[in-house]
mmCIF file of C-alpha atoms in Angstrom:
data_model
loop_
_atom_site.group_PDB
_atom_site.id
_atom_site.type_symbol
_atom_site.label_atom_id
_atom_site.label_comp_id
_atom_site.label_asym_id
_atom_site.label_seq_id
_atom_site.Cartn_x
_atom_site.Cartn_y
_atom_site.Cartn_z
ATOM 1 C CA MET A 1 103.296 118.434 85.301
ATOM 2 C CA SER A 2 106.214 119.460 87.468
ATOM 3 C CA PRO A 3 109.324 117.238 87.506
ATOM 4 C CA MET A 4 108.369 115.969 90.970
ATOM 5 C CA MET A 5 104.858 115.120 89.815
ATOM 6 C CA ASN A 6 106.297 113.235 86.851
ATOM 7 C CA ILE A 7 108.347 111.088 89.249
ATOM 8 C CA ALA A 8 105.337 110.476 91.496
ATOM 9 C CA VAL A 9 103.246 109.410 88.510
ATOM 10 C CA ARG A 10 106.056 107.168 87.304
ATOM 11 C CA ALA A 11 106.172 105.526 90.739
ATOM 12 C CA ALA A 12 102.390 105.070 90.804
ATOM 13 C CA ARG A 13 102.382 103.483 87.353
ATOM 14 C CA ALA A 14 105.215 101.138 88.368
ATOM 15 C CA ALA A 15 103.121 99.973 91.315
ATOM 16 C CA GLY A 16 100.106 99.733 89.015
ATOM 17 C CA ARG A 17 101.913 97.302 86.763
ATOM 18 C CA VAL A 18 102.704 95.125 89.774
ATOM 19 C CA THR A 19 99.114 95.107 91.015
ATOM 20 C CA MET A 20 97.651 94.370 87.600
ATOM 21 C CA ARG A 21 100.068 91.505 87.013
ATOM 22 C CA TYR A 22 98.934 89.770 90.210
ATOM 23 C CA PHE A 23 95.247 90.675 89.831
ATOM 24 C CA GLU A 24 94.862 88.138 87.036
ATOM 25 C CA ARG A 25 96.031 85.287 89.292
ATOM 26 C CA LEU A 26 94.874 86.063 92.814
ATOM 27 C CA ASP A 27 94.872 82.373 93.751
ATOM 28 C CA ALA A 28 98.685 82.491 93.705
ATOM 29 C CA VAL A 29 98.973 85.501 96.037
ATOM 30 C CA ASN A 30 100.398 84.886 99.509
ATOM 31 C CA ILE A 31 98.197 86.574 102.137
ATOM 32 C CA GLN A 32 98.996 87.326 105.774
ATOM 33 C CA SER A 33 96.918 88.876 108.557
ATOM 34 C CA LYS A 34 98.458 91.944 110.225
ATOM 35 C CA SER A 35 95.598 92.205 112.715
ATOM 36 C CA ARG A 36 91.866 91.591 112.849
ATOM 37 C CA ASN A 37 90.362 92.293 109.393
ATOM 38 C CA ASP A 38 93.662 93.815 108.227
ATOM 39 C CA PHE A 39 95.489 91.896 105.534
ATOM 40 C CA VAL A 40 98.740 92.249 103.629
ATOM 41 C CA SER A 41 99.954 90.318 100.616
ATOM 42 C CA ASP A 42 102.968 89.831 98.379
ATOM 43 C CA VAL A 43 101.359 92.404 96.103
ATOM 44 C CA ASP A 44 101.387 95.145 98.745
ATOM 45 C CA HIS A 45 105.081 94.569 99.423
ATOM 46 C CA ALA A 46 106.068 94.336 95.755
ATOM 47 C CA ALA A 47 104.093 97.468 94.813
ATOM 48 C CA GLU A 48 105.564 99.404 97.724
ATOM 49 C CA ALA A 49 109.084 98.333 96.760
ATOM 50 C CA ALA A 50 108.490 99.554 93.190
ATOM 51 C CA ILE A 51 107.342 102.957 94.457
ATOM 52 C CA ILE A 52 110.225 103.382 96.889
ATOM 53 C CA GLU A 53 112.793 102.347 94.287
ATOM 54 C CA THR A 54 111.467 104.956 91.842
ATOM 55 C CA LEU A 55 111.361 107.729 94.448
ATOM 56 C CA ARG A 56 114.756 106.885 95.964
ATOM 57 C CA ASP A 57 116.370 106.977 92.537
ATOM 58 C CA LYS A 58 115.541 110.682 92.164
ATOM 59 C CA TYR A 59 115.164 111.812 95.775
ATOM 60 C CA PRO A 60 117.527 109.678 97.865
ATOM 61 C CA ASP A 61 117.557 112.114 100.786
ATOM 62 C CA HIS A 62 113.798 112.388 101.251
ATOM 63 C CA ALA A 63 112.004 110.669 104.115
ATOM 64 C CA ILE A 64 109.318 108.084 103.364
ATOM 65 C CA LEU A 65 106.304 106.950 105.374
ATOM 66 C CA ALA A 66 104.927 103.767 103.838
ATOM 67 C CA GLU A 67 102.087 101.556 105.034
ATOM 68 C CA GLU A 68 103.980 98.267 104.949
ATOM 69 C CA SER A 69 107.604 99.183 105.675
ATOM 70 C CA GLY A 70 106.994 102.136 107.982
ATOM 71 C CA SER A 71 109.236 105.191 108.298
ATOM 72 C CA HIS A 72 112.421 105.675 106.302
ATOM 73 C CA ALA A 73 114.423 108.618 107.639
ATOM 74 C CA GLY A 74 115.708 111.311 105.325
ATOM 75 C CA ASN A 75 119.302 112.494 105.095
ATOM 76 C CA ALA A 76 120.912 115.945 105.276
ATOM 77 C CA GLY A 77 117.692 117.665 106.297
ATOM 78 C CA GLY A 78 115.638 115.561 103.915
ATOM 79 C CA ASP A 79 113.385 114.506 106.766
ATOM 80 C CA LYS A 80 111.516 117.764 106.166
ATOM 81 C CA MET A 81 110.604 116.349 102.752
ATOM 82 C CA GLU A 82 108.408 113.285 103.122
ATOM 83 C CA TRP A 83 106.637 110.904 100.758
ATOM 84 C CA ILE A 84 103.536 109.195 102.169
ATOM 85 C CA ILE A 85 102.700 105.936 100.402
ATOM 86 C CA ASP A 86 99.868 103.441 100.299
ATOM 87 C CA PRO A 87 100.908 100.878 97.669
ATOM 88 C CA LEU A 88 97.484 99.217 97.584
ATOM 89 C CA ASP A 89 94.590 101.018 99.219
ATOM 90 C CA GLY A 90 91.700 98.589 99.366
ATOM 91 C CA THR A 91 93.683 95.386 99.866
ATOM 92 C CA THR A 92 90.639 93.404 101.011
ATOM 93 C CA ASN A 93 88.739 94.465 97.890
ATOM 94 C CA TYR A 94 91.737 93.548 95.747
ATOM 95 C CA LEU A 95 92.116 90.088 97.268
ATOM 96 C CA HIS A 96 88.446 89.349 96.604
ATOM 97 C CA GLY A 97 88.605 90.581 93.023
ATOM 98 C CA PHE A 98 86.354 93.521 93.896
ATOM 99 C CA PRO A 99 87.287 96.313 91.457
ATOM 100 C CA GLN A 100 87.768 99.191 93.893
ATOM 101 C CA TRP A 101 91.390 99.726 94.897
ATOM 102 C CA ALA A 102 94.171 102.174 94.107
ATOM 103 C CA ILE A 103 97.724 103.364 94.674
ATOM 104 C CA SER A 104 98.184 106.549 96.706
ATOM 105 C CA ILE A 105 101.324 108.712 96.826
ATOM 106 C CA GLY A 106 101.544 112.053 98.599
ATOM 107 C CA PHE A 107 104.411 114.455 99.219
ATOM 108 C CA ARG A 108 104.655 116.981 102.020
ATOM 109 C CA GLU A 109 107.257 119.596 102.814
ATOM 110 C CA ARG A 110 107.653 120.829 106.382
ATOM 111 C CA GLY A 111 104.332 119.247 107.291
ATOM 112 C CA ARG A 112 102.355 120.755 104.415
ATOM 113 C CA MET A 113 101.020 118.624 101.583
ATOM 114 C CA GLN A 114 102.363 119.717 98.200
ATOM 115 C CA LEU A 115 101.503 116.905 95.802
ATOM 116 C CA GLY A 116 99.118 113.979 95.556
ATOM 117 C CA VAL A 117 98.561 111.074 93.172
ATOM 118 C CA VAL A 118 95.787 108.485 93.361
ATOM 119 C CA TYR A 119 96.011 105.926 90.578
ATOM 120 C CA ASP A 120 93.378 103.332 89.681
ATOM 121 C CA PRO A 121 95.179 101.074 87.187
ATOM 122 C CA LEU A 122 92.179 98.803 86.670
ATOM 123 C CA HIS A 123 90.140 101.662 85.197
ATOM 124 C CA GLU A 124 93.154 103.666 83.952
ATOM 125 C CA GLU A 125 92.210 106.710 86.021
ATOM 126 C CA LEU A 126 95.012 108.936 87.262
ATOM 127 C CA PHE A 127 94.036 111.628 89.773
ATOM 128 C CA THR A 128 96.697 114.275 90.423
ATOM 129 C CA ALA A 129 96.992 117.501 92.397
ATOM 130 C CA GLU A 130 99.714 120.027 93.152
ATOM 131 C CA ARG A 131 99.317 122.798 95.687
ATOM 132 C CA GLY A 132 98.050 125.915 93.967
ATOM 133 C CA ALA A 133 97.681 124.205 90.578
ATOM 134 C CA GLY A 134 94.308 122.482 90.943
ATOM 135 C CA ALA A 135 93.329 118.822 90.594
ATOM 136 C CA GLN A 136 93.093 116.698 87.473
ATOM 137 C CA LEU A 137 91.788 113.356 86.268
ATOM 138 C CA ASN A 138 93.776 112.056 83.301
ATOM 139 C CA GLU A 139 95.081 115.616 82.746
ATOM 140 C CA ARG A 140 91.605 117.186 82.717
ATOM 141 C CA ARG A 141 90.640 119.655 85.438
ATOM 142 C CA ILE A 142 88.180 118.358 88.032
ATOM 143 C CA ARG A 143 86.031 120.169 90.582
ATOM 144 C CA VAL A 144 83.976 119.136 93.581
ATOM 145 C CA SER A 145 80.210 119.169 93.179
ATOM 146 C CA GLN A 146 78.372 122.427 93.738
ATOM 147 C CA ARG A 147 75.488 120.896 95.676
ATOM 148 C CA ARG A 148 74.045 123.369 98.151
ATOM 149 C CA GLY A 149 73.469 121.014 101.043
ATOM 150 C CA ILE A 150 73.149 117.447 102.194
ATOM 151 C CA GLU A 151 69.647 117.031 100.747
ATOM 152 C CA GLY A 152 69.918 114.752 97.730
ATOM 153 C CA ALA A 153 73.668 114.363 98.168
ATOM 154 C CA LEU A 154 75.533 111.122 97.529
ATOM 155 C CA ILE A 155 77.875 110.537 100.468
ATOM 156 C CA GLY A 156 80.796 108.144 100.840
ATOM 157 C CA THR A 157 81.985 106.613 104.097
ATOM 158 C CA GLY A 158 84.116 103.919 105.646
ATOM 159 C CA ILE A 159 82.794 101.562 108.315
ATOM 160 C CA PRO A 160 85.157 100.879 111.245
ATOM 161 C CA PHE A 161 86.310 97.337 110.561
ATOM 162 C CA LYS A 162 89.737 97.022 112.195
ATOM 163 C CA ASP A 163 89.021 98.644 115.566
ATOM 164 C CA GLN A 164 85.296 98.236 116.180
ATOM 165 C CA SER A 165 85.282 100.129 119.494
ATOM 166 C CA GLN A 166 83.750 103.096 117.666
ATOM 167 C CA LEU A 167 81.222 101.068 115.689
ATOM 168 C CA LYS A 168 78.221 102.008 117.846
ATOM 169 C CA VAL A 169 78.887 105.743 117.651
ATOM 170 C CA TYR A 170 79.620 105.384 113.931
ATOM 171 C CA LEU A 171 76.234 103.767 113.347
ATOM 172 C CA ARG A 172 74.546 106.672 115.124
ATOM 173 C CA MET A 173 76.498 109.034 112.886
ATOM 174 C CA LEU A 174 75.395 107.071 109.829
ATOM 175 C CA GLU A 175 71.784 107.376 110.898
ATOM 176 C CA ALA A 176 72.182 111.139 111.307
ATOM 177 C CA VAL A 177 73.910 111.639 107.951
ATOM 178 C CA ILE A 178 71.839 109.330 105.758
ATOM 179 C CA GLU A 179 68.596 111.185 106.433
ATOM 180 C CA ASP A 180 67.662 113.391 103.439
ATOM 181 C CA THR A 181 70.572 112.158 101.290
ATOM 182 C CA ALA A 182 70.364 110.300 98.002
ATOM 183 C CA GLY A 183 72.286 107.497 99.696
ATOM 184 C CA VAL A 184 75.512 106.522 101.421
ATOM 185 C CA ARG A 185 78.175 104.370 99.734
ATOM 186 C CA ARG A 186 80.992 102.340 101.301
ATOM 187 C CA PRO A 187 83.217 101.185 98.399
ATOM 188 C CA GLY A 188 86.245 100.254 100.540
ATOM 189 C CA SER A 189 89.118 102.445 99.310
ATOM 190 C CA ALA A 190 89.458 105.770 101.119
ATOM 191 C CA ALA A 191 91.984 107.059 98.573
ATOM 192 C CA LEU A 192 89.449 106.593 95.782
ATOM 193 C CA ASP A 193 86.649 108.013 97.939
ATOM 194 C CA PHE A 194 88.580 111.277 98.289
ATOM 195 C CA ALA A 195 89.392 111.231 94.563
ATOM 196 C CA TYR A 196 85.711 110.750 93.756
ATOM 197 C CA VAL A 197 84.791 113.709 95.965
ATOM 198 C CA ALA A 198 87.364 115.785 94.077
ATOM 199 C CA ALA A 199 85.815 114.699 90.769
ATOM 200 C CA GLY A 200 82.245 115.419 91.921
ATOM 201 C CA ARG A 201 81.207 111.756 91.817
ATOM 202 C CA LEU A 202 80.567 111.870 95.559
ATOM 203 C CA ASP A 203 79.268 115.035 97.194
ATOM 204 C CA GLY A 204 80.914 114.268 100.519
ATOM 205 C CA PHE A 205 82.794 111.673 102.545
ATOM 206 C CA TRP A 206 83.656 110.915 106.169
ATOM 207 C CA GLU A 207 85.570 108.206 107.972
ATOM 208 C CA LEU A 208 86.973 107.577 111.440
ATOM 209 C CA GLY A 209 90.431 106.323 112.389
ATOM 210 C CA LEU A 210 92.205 106.532 109.053
ATOM 211 C CA SER A 211 95.988 106.368 108.627
ATOM 212 C CA PRO A 212 97.995 109.171 106.974
ATOM 213 C CA TRP A 213 98.684 107.091 103.868
ATOM 214 C CA ASP A 214 94.929 106.593 103.402
ATOM 215 C CA PHE A 215 94.225 110.309 102.923
ATOM 216 C CA ALA A 216 97.447 112.280 102.381
ATOM 217 C CA ALA A 217 97.092 112.414 98.598
ATOM 218 C CA GLY A 218 93.302 112.345 98.534
ATOM 219 C CA ALA A 219 92.791 115.244 100.923
ATOM 220 C CA LEU A 220 94.958 117.464 98.712
ATOM 221 C CA LEU A 221 92.945 116.365 95.670
ATOM 222 C CA VAL A 222 89.761 117.558 97.372
ATOM 223 C CA THR A 223 91.088 120.932 98.479
ATOM 224 C CA GLU A 224 92.712 121.614 95.104
ATOM 225 C CA ALA A 225 89.388 120.735 93.455
ATOM 226 C CA GLY A 226 87.688 123.464 95.492
ATOM 227 C CA GLY A 227 86.463 121.352 98.394
ATOM 228 C CA MET A 228 87.009 121.348 102.122
ATOM 229 C CA VAL A 229 88.635 118.771 104.389
ATOM 230 C CA THR A 230 88.573 118.983 108.189
ATOM 231 C CA ASP A 231 88.364 116.767 111.218
ATOM 232 C CA LEU A 232 85.078 116.335 113.083
ATOM 233 C CA ALA A 233 85.632 119.563 115.021
ATOM 234 C CA GLY A 234 86.044 121.521 111.789
ATOM 235 C CA SER A 235 89.802 122.057 112.180
ATOM 236 C CA GLU A 236 92.652 121.132 109.842
ATOM 237 C CA ARG A 237 94.301 118.907 112.465
ATOM 238 C CA TYR A 238 93.208 115.705 110.731
ATOM 239 C CA PHE A 239 96.784 114.396 110.474
ATOM 240 C CA GLU A 240 96.602 114.263 114.267
ATOM 241 C CA THR A 241 92.989 113.228 114.877
ATOM 242 C CA LEU A 242 92.768 110.864 111.858
ATOM 243 C CA ASN A 243 89.020 111.511 111.557
ATOM 244 C CA LEU A 244 88.074 113.288 108.324
ATOM 245 C CA VAL A 245 85.093 114.986 106.719
ATOM 246 C CA ALA A 246 85.431 116.070 103.078
ATOM 247 C CA GLY A 247 83.172 117.511 100.428
ATOM 248 C CA GLY A 248 82.062 120.501 98.466
ATOM 249 C CA PRO A 249 82.006 123.488 100.862
ATOM 250 C CA LYS A 250 78.263 123.534 101.559
ATOM 251 C CA VAL A 251 77.894 119.762 101.810
ATOM 252 C CA GLN A 252 80.940 119.500 104.043
ATOM 253 C CA ARG A 253 79.591 122.126 106.420
ATOM 254 C CA ALA A 254 76.199 120.401 106.499
ATOM 255 C CA MET A 255 77.880 117.080 107.302
ATOM 256 C CA LEU A 256 79.829 118.671 110.153
ATOM 257 C CA GLN A 257 76.603 119.962 111.666
ATOM 258 C CA ARG A 258 75.262 116.416 111.789
ATOM 259 C CA LEU A 259 78.484 114.804 112.990
ATOM 260 C CA ARG A 260 79.655 117.262 115.668
ATOM 261 C CA PRO A 261 77.036 116.203 118.269
ATOM 262 C CA PHE A 262 78.771 112.818 118.504
ATOM 263 C CA LEU A 263 82.100 114.262 119.643
ATOM 264 C CA GLY A 264 82.998 113.344 123.197
ATOM 265 C CA PRO A 265 85.319 111.224 125.372
ATOM 266 C CA ASP A 266 84.639 108.125 123.258
ATOM 267 C CA LEU A 267 85.118 109.968 119.962
ATOM 268 C CA PRO A 268 87.774 112.703 119.799
ATOM 269 C CA ALA A 269 87.743 115.144 116.878
#
């Protein structure tokens, strides 16, 4: 691991200790509603604070974009170096004791992702990727699946649950994708969904209206594992459109063919 990756992993493990400590006594966790179906807890804030403290100790000039505390500007040009943090991806799962949640930390330089960590402390699975160095799970190389098409593929997704204005078009997309597949799964943590695509556990994944901290690390995991990540139009502008399609190359292209017809005024790329 590079020195920067070591720091990112240290930060992820610090947040993992926080989340695991609270997970054994969820009845004592203070929960607030940010918006409809969007919750935040003491755990999210404490885990995020642990990550930021670790990163700031080594990289005090770098900018930070964090889900709970927002943007932290960099100093002396450090705004071109940015950490993108989700301290607890899958908060709703976590608060219900559902074992599918993770910590996500990504780093980008001048708008280009360079490093990603997705850590599942409950199952002790650490997914890491550095640009040009491949992707790993617990220090073993991982690759996307080599499935040749969508037939028989296992696909992951996320159902629009915060803003349901796109629910009808999403359901039409689901109907188009699910045909011929082995099934579609909606576990509830986008960071882990991307990590599972990178590890070949899922053949593909798509979701609408994500936030950068949901996919910054995971998208790099997929591409470094030999996969493809685009928006619905097939471009790499997904940090702008926030709609993503990921998978092994052939599965990803097959998914795009089924999803593109739904693009329009009500559903931008």
